[in-house]
XYZ file of C-alpha atoms in Angstrom:
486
model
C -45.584 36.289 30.160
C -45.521 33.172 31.346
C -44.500 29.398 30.044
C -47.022 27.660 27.950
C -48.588 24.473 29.697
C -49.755 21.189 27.621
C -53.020 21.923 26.194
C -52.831 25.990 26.139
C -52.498 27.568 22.497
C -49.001 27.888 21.058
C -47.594 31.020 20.498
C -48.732 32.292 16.727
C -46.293 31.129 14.025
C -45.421 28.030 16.260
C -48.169 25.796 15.870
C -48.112 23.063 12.852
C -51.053 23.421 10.939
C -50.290 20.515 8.524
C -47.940 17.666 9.822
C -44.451 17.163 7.741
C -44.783 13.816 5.658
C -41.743 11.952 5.165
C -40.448 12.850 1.814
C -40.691 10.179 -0.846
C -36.646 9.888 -1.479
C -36.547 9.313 2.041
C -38.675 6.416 3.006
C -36.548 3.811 2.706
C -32.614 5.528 3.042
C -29.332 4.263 3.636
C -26.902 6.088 5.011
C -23.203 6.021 4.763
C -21.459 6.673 8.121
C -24.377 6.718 9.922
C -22.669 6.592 13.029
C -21.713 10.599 12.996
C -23.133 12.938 14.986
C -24.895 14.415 11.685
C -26.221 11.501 10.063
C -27.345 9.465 13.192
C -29.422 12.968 13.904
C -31.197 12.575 10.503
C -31.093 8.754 11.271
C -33.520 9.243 14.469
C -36.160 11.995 12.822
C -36.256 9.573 10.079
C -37.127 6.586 12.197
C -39.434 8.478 14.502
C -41.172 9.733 11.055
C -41.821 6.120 10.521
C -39.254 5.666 7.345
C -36.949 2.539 7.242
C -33.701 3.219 7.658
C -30.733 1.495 6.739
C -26.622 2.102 7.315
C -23.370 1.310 7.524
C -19.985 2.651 9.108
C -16.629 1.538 9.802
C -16.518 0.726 13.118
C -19.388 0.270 15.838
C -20.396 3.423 18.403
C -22.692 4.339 20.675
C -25.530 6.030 18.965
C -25.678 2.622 17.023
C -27.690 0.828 20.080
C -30.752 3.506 19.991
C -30.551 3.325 16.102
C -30.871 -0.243 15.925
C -33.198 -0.390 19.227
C -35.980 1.836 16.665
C -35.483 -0.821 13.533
C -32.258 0.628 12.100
C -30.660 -2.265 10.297
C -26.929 -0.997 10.643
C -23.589 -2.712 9.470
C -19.689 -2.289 10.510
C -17.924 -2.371 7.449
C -18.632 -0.416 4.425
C -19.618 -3.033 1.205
C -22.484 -2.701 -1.853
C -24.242 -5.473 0.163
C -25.403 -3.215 2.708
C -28.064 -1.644 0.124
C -29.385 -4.684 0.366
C -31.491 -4.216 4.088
C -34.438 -3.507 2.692
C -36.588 -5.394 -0.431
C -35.858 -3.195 -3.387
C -33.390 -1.264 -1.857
C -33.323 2.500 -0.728
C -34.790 5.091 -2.338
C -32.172 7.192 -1.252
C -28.702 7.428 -0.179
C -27.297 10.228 2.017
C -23.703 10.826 2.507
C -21.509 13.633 4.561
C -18.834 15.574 2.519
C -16.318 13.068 4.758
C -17.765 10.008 2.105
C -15.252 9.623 -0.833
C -16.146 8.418 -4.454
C -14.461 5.401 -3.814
C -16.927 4.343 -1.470
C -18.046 1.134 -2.639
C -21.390 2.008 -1.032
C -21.811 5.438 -2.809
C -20.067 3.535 -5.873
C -23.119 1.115 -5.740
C -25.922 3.814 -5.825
C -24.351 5.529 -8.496
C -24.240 2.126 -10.517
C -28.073 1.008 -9.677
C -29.497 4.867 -10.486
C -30.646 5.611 -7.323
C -31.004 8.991 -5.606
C -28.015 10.881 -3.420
C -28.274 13.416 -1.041
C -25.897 15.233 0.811
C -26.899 15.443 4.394
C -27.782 18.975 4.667
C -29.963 18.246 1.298
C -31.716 15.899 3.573
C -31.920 17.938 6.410
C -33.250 20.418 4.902
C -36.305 17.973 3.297
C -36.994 17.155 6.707
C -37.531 20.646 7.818
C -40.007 21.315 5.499
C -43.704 22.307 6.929
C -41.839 24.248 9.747
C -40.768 27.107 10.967
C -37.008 27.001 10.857
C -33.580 28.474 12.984
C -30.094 27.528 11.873
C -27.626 28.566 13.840
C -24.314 29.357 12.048
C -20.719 30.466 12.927
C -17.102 29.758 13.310
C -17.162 29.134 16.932
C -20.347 28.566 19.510
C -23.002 27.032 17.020
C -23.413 23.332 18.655
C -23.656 25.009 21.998
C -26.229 27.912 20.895
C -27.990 25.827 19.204
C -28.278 23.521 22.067
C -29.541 26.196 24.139
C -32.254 27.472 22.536
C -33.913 23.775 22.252
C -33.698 23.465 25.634
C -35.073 26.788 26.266
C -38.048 25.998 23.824
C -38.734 22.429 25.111
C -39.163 24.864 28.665
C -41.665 26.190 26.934
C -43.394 23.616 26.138
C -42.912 24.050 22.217
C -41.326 20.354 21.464
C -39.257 21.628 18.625
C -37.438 19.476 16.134
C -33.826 19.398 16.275
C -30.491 18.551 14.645
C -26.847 19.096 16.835
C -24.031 18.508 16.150
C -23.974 17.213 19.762
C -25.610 15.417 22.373
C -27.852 16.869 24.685
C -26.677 16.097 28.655
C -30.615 17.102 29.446
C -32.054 13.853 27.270
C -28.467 12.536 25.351
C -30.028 13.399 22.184
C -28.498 14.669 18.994
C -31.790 14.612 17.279
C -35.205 14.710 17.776
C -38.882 14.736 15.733
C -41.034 17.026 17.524
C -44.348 17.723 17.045
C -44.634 21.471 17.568
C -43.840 23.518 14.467
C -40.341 24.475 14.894
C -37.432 22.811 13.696
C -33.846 24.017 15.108
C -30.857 22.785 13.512
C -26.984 23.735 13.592
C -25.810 25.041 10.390
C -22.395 23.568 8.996
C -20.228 26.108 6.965
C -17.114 23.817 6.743
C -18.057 22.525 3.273
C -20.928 24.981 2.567
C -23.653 22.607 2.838
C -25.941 25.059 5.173
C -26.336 26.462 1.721
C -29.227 23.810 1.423
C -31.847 25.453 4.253
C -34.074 28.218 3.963
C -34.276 29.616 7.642
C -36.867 32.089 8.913
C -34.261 32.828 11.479
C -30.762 32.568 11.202
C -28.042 33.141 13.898
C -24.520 33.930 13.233
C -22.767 34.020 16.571
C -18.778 35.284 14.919
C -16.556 34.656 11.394
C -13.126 33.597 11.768
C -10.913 32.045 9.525
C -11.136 28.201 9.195
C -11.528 25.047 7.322
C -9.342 26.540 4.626
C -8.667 23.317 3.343
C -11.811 23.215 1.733
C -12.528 27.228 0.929
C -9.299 28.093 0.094
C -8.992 31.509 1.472
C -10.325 33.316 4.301
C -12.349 35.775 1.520
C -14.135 32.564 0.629
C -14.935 31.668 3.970
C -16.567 34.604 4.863
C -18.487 35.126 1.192
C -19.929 31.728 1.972
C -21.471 33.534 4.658
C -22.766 36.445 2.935
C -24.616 33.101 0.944
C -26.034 31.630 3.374
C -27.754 34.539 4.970
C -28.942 35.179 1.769
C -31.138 31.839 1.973
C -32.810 33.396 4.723
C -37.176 33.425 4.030
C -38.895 36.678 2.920
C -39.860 38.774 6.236
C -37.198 36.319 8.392
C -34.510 37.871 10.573
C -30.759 37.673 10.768
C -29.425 37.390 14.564
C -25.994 38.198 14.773
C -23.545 38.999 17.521
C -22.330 42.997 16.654
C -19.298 42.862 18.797
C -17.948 40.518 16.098
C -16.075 42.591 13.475
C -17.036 40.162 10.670
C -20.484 38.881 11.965
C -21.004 43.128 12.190
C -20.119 43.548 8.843
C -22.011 40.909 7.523
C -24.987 42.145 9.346
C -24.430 45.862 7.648
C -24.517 44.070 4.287
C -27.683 42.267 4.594
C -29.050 45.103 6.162
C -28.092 46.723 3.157
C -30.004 44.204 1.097
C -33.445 45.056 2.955
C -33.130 42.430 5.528
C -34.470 42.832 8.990
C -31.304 42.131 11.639
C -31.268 41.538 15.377
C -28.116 42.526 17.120
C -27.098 40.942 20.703
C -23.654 41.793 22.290
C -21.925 45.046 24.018
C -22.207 46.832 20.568
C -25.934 45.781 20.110
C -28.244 48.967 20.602
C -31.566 49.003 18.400
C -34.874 48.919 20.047
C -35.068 45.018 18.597
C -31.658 44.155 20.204
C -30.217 42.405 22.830
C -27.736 44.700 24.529
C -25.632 42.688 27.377
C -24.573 44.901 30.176
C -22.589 43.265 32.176
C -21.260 39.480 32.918
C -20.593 38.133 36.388
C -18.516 34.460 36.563
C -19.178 32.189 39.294
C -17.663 29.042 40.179
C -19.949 26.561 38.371
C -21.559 29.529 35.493
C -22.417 32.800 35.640
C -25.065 35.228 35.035
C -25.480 38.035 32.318
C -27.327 40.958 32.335
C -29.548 42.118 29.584
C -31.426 45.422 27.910
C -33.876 43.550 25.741
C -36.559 45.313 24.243
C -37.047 47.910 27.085
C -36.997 45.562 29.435
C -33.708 44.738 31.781
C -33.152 41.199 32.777
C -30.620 39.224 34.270
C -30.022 35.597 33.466
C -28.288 32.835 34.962
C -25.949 30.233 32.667
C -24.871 27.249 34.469
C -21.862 26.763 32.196
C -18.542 28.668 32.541
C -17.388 31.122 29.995
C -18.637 34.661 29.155
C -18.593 33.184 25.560
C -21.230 30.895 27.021
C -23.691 33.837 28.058
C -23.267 35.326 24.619
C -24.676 32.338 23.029
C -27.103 32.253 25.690
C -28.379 35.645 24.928
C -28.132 34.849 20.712
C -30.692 31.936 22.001
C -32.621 34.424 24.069
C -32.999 36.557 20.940
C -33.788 34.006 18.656
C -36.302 32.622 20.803
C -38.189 35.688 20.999
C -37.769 35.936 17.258
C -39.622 32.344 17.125
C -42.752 34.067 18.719
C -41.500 32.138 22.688
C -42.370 34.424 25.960
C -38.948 35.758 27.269
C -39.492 34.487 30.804
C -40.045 31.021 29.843
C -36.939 31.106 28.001
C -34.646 32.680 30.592
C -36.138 30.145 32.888
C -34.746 27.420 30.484
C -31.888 28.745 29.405
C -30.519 28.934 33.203
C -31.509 25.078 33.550
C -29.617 24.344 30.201
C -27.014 21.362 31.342
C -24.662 21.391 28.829
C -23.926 19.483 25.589
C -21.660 16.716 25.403
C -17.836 16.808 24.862
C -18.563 20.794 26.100
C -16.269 21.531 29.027
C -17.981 17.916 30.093
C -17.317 16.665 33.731
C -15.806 13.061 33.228
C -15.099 12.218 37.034
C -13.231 12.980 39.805
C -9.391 10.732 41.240
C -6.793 11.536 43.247
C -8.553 14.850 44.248
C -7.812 15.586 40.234
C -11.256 16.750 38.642
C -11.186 15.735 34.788
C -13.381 17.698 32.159
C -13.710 16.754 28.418
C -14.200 19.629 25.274
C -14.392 19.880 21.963
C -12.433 23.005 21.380
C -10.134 22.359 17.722
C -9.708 26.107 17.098
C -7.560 28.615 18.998
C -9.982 30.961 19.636
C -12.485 28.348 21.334
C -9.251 26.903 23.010
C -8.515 30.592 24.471
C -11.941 31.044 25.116
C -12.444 28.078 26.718
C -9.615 27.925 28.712
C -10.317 31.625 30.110
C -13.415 29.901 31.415
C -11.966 26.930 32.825
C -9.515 28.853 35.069
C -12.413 30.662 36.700
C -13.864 26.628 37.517
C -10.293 25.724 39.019
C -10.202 28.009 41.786
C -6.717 27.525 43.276
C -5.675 24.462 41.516
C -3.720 24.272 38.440
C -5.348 24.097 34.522
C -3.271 21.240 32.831
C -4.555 20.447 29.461
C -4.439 17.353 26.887
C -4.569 18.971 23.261
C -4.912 16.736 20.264
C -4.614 19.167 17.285
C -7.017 18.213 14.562
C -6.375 18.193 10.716
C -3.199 19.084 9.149
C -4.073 21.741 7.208
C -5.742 23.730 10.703
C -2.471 22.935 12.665
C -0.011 23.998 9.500
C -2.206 26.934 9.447
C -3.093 27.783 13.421
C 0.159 26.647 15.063
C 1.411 29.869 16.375
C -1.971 30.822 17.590
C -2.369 27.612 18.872
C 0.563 28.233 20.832
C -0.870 31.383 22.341
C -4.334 30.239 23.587
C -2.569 27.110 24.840
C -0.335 29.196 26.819
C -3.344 30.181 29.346
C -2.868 26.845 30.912
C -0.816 26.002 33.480
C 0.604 22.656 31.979
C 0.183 21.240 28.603
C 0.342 18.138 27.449
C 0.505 17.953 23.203
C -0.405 14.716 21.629
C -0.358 14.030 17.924
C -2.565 15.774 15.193
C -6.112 13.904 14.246
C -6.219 13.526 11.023
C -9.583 12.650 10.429
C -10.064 12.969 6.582
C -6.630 13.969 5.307
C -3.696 12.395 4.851
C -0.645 13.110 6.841
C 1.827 15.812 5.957
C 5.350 15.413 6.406
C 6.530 17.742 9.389
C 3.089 18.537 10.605
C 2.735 17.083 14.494
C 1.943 18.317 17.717
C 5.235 19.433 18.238
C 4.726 22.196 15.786
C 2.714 23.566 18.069
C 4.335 22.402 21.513
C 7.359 24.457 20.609
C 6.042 27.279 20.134
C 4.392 27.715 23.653
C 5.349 30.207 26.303
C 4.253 30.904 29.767
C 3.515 27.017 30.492
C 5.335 23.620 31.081
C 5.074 21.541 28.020
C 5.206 17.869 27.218
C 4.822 16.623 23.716
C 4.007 12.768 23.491
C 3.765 11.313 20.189
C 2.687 7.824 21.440
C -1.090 8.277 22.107
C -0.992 5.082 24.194
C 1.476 6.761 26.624
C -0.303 9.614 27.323
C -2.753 8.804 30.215
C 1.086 7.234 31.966
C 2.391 10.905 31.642
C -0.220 12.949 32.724
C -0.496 10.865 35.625
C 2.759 11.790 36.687
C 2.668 15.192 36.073
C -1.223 16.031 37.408
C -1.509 17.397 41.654
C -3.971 17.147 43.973
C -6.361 20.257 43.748
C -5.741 20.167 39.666
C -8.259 20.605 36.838
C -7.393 18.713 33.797
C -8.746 19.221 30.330
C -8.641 16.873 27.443
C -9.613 18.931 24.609
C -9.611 18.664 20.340
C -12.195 17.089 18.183
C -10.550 13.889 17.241
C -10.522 10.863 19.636
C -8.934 12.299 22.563
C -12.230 12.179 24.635
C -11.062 8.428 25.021
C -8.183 10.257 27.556
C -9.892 10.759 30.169
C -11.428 7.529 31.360
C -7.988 6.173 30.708
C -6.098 9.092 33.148
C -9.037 8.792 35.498
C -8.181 5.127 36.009
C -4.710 5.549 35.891
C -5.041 7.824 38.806
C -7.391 5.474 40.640
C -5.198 2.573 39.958
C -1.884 4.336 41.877
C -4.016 5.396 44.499
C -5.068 2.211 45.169
């Protein structure tokens, strides 16, 4: 098979045979922190379905220029005022799980009557008229998800999307597409991918996490068992069998009648995607595959074996979605990355400085396994910010051990993001518990770049990694280097 060409037939089941209207809440919506990577993704399809679109947040960012570039009217500061954009107001207001009651925006639409929607509700009313993948799990889902849109924009598809990141192929988070698919990244931290109805869902591994808002790790894996419930009559589950839990979900909704794809070591149906072997190389990799009769070997320009699983779950999923299988492996080896993913920030003082999102100790193991196959002779020194209280009271000891793959690691404090601090919860909860690498706890964010300028060598990689604002690091280290070079 080849890749489809502008103008040739789309694959059956691909096509749009009646274009998605904007749905009537959603005309004229507001939205409260628009300036997250969720809601400036629903912010985008929205203004490229030709709604109006109004927002607020509490301080300025990036994605707010290409918002307000399309007719976004957007606001710093968070007031009942900001309803006001538009004559007669929205017709809807969408918030993330992150918005409070107190909100004096959320406060306001509750007072005036008019419609709320979680973000995942509206998600979900965007997908509607298309044939839909979610891609779901504790670790992977941002990057998987990633990779099959690029590998179905290769062929030639134009899918919808929603990420959790930003593309490095177009910088998009987002995008309205006009072929028939929509893929999106399903959230299970507060259970709002409860709100789609795929055709094909992906769960790429269950682990324990966000327990602050599950409760217990039984929770967090029934909301699972939910979720691929919500999958359409006649869809498919994809799910990585050499994950205990993903494997045992998959026996249970196998169970239930529903048709499931297997990818991994384990996988070994006729409909699966068995991976053979996995070869790392300096700047990716390449895996190769037993699909469907057929052996293949594909090339992943991004470092990890944990990075050719997901680019097999995409492979799978994309045949699922009705795409030819050498179009896809054609796009999944051109697949550039997602920002804040193992991201290359710049090069000083013969110190190379990469950027990740890793807030987990599995990703940070994972990820770190990767990065030592990238750093050739040199050193790994890593930046972790910890992120939430309840995830480093919970994770510190394991933590500890994935942080201990580095060579030198630098612990700032914990990122709070929506909870308040707990008294003798801090980086150093984790810091001294490491073995098997030098460590450096600095409280004092503003100190940091100062320290790891001291302590960095020529020939070193350096990581700043976490999900909180420590992606600010590395411009600041970078220039710190440059400046004592100078």
């Amino acid at each position: 098979m080849t890749p489809q060409t502008p103008g040739t037939p789309q694959t059956p089941g691909t096509e749009r045979t009646d274009p998605p209207r904007l749905p009537e809440p959603l005309r004229r919506a507001h939205l409260i922190g628009i300036g997250g990577a969720g809601m400036s993704g629903i912010a985008r399809i929205l203004l490229a379905r030709g709604g109006r679109v109004s927002g607020s947040d509490a301080k300025d960012s990036r994605a707010f220029l290409t918002l307000r570039a399309q007719g976004a009217r957007i606001e710093v500061g968070q007031r009942a005022s900001n309803l006001d954009a538009f004559e007669g107001g929205p017709t809807a207001v969408v918030v993330s799980t992150a918005i409070k009651e107190t909100n004096p925006e959320l406060i306001a639409a509750r007072e005036r009557g008019i419609t709320v929607l979680h973000r995942a509700q509206a998600l979900a009313e965007l997908m509607r008229g298309h044939r839909v993948a979610c891609i779901a799990g504790t670790h992977g889902k941002t990057s998987t998800t990633s990779m099959l849109t690029v590998a179905l924009q290769h062929c030639r598809l134009d899918p919808s999307f929603a990420i959790g990141g930003d593309l490095n192929e177009s910088g998009a988070n987002a995008h309205h597409g006009e072929g028939g698919l929509f893929v999106a990244e399903a959230d299970e931290s507060d259970g709002s991918f409860l709100a789609y109805e795929p055709s094909v869902a992906v769960v790429t591994n269950i682990e324990p996490d966000h327990l602050d808002h599950h409760g217990t790790e039984e929770a967090y894996v029934a909301v699972f068992g939910e979720f691929v419930r919500r999958i359409e009559p006649h869809g498919a589950l994809v799910v990585c069998s050499d994950d205990p839990a993903a494997a045992a979900l998959a026996a249970r909704a196998e169970a239930d009648g529903l048709r499931v794809l297997r990818y991994g070591r384990e996988a070994g149906g006729e409909q699966d995607a068995r991976v053979l072997d996995y070869t790392p190389g300096e700047d990716g990799g390449k895996v190769r595959v037993a699909l469907r009769g057929e052996e293949l070997e594909m090339a992943v320009a991004v470092p990890g074996e944990h990075m050719a699983f997901n680019a097999v779950a995409a492979l799978l999923a994309g045949v699922e979605l009705g795409a030819p299988t050498d179009g896809l492996v054609e796009g999944l080896a051109a697949f550039g990355g997602v920002r804040r993913r193992f991201e290359f920030k710049g090069r000083a003082a013969d110190v190379r400085v990469y950027d990740d999102y890793a807030h987990h100790p599995t990703e940070v193991a994972a990820q770190l396994r990767a990065v030592r196959q990238a750093a050739g002779l040199g050193r790994v020194v890593v930046v972790f910010q910890p992120h939430l209280y309840s995830r480093t009271a919970a994770f510190a000891s394991e933590f500890a051990e994935a942080l201990g793959l580095a060579d030198e690691v630098v612990l700032v404090d914990v990122y709070g993001a929506r909870e308040e601090p707990v008294p003798g919860v801090t980086g150093e909860l984790i810091a001294e518990r490491i073995t098997g690498a030098a460590v450096h706890y600095e409280p004092a964010f503003d100190r940091a770049a100062a320290l790891v300028a001291d302590l960095v060598k020529p020939g070193d990689l350096l990581l700043t990694m976490g999900a909180g604002d420590i992606t600010q690091l590395g411009p600041e280290i970078l220039a710190e280097l440059d400046r004592r070079a100078g």
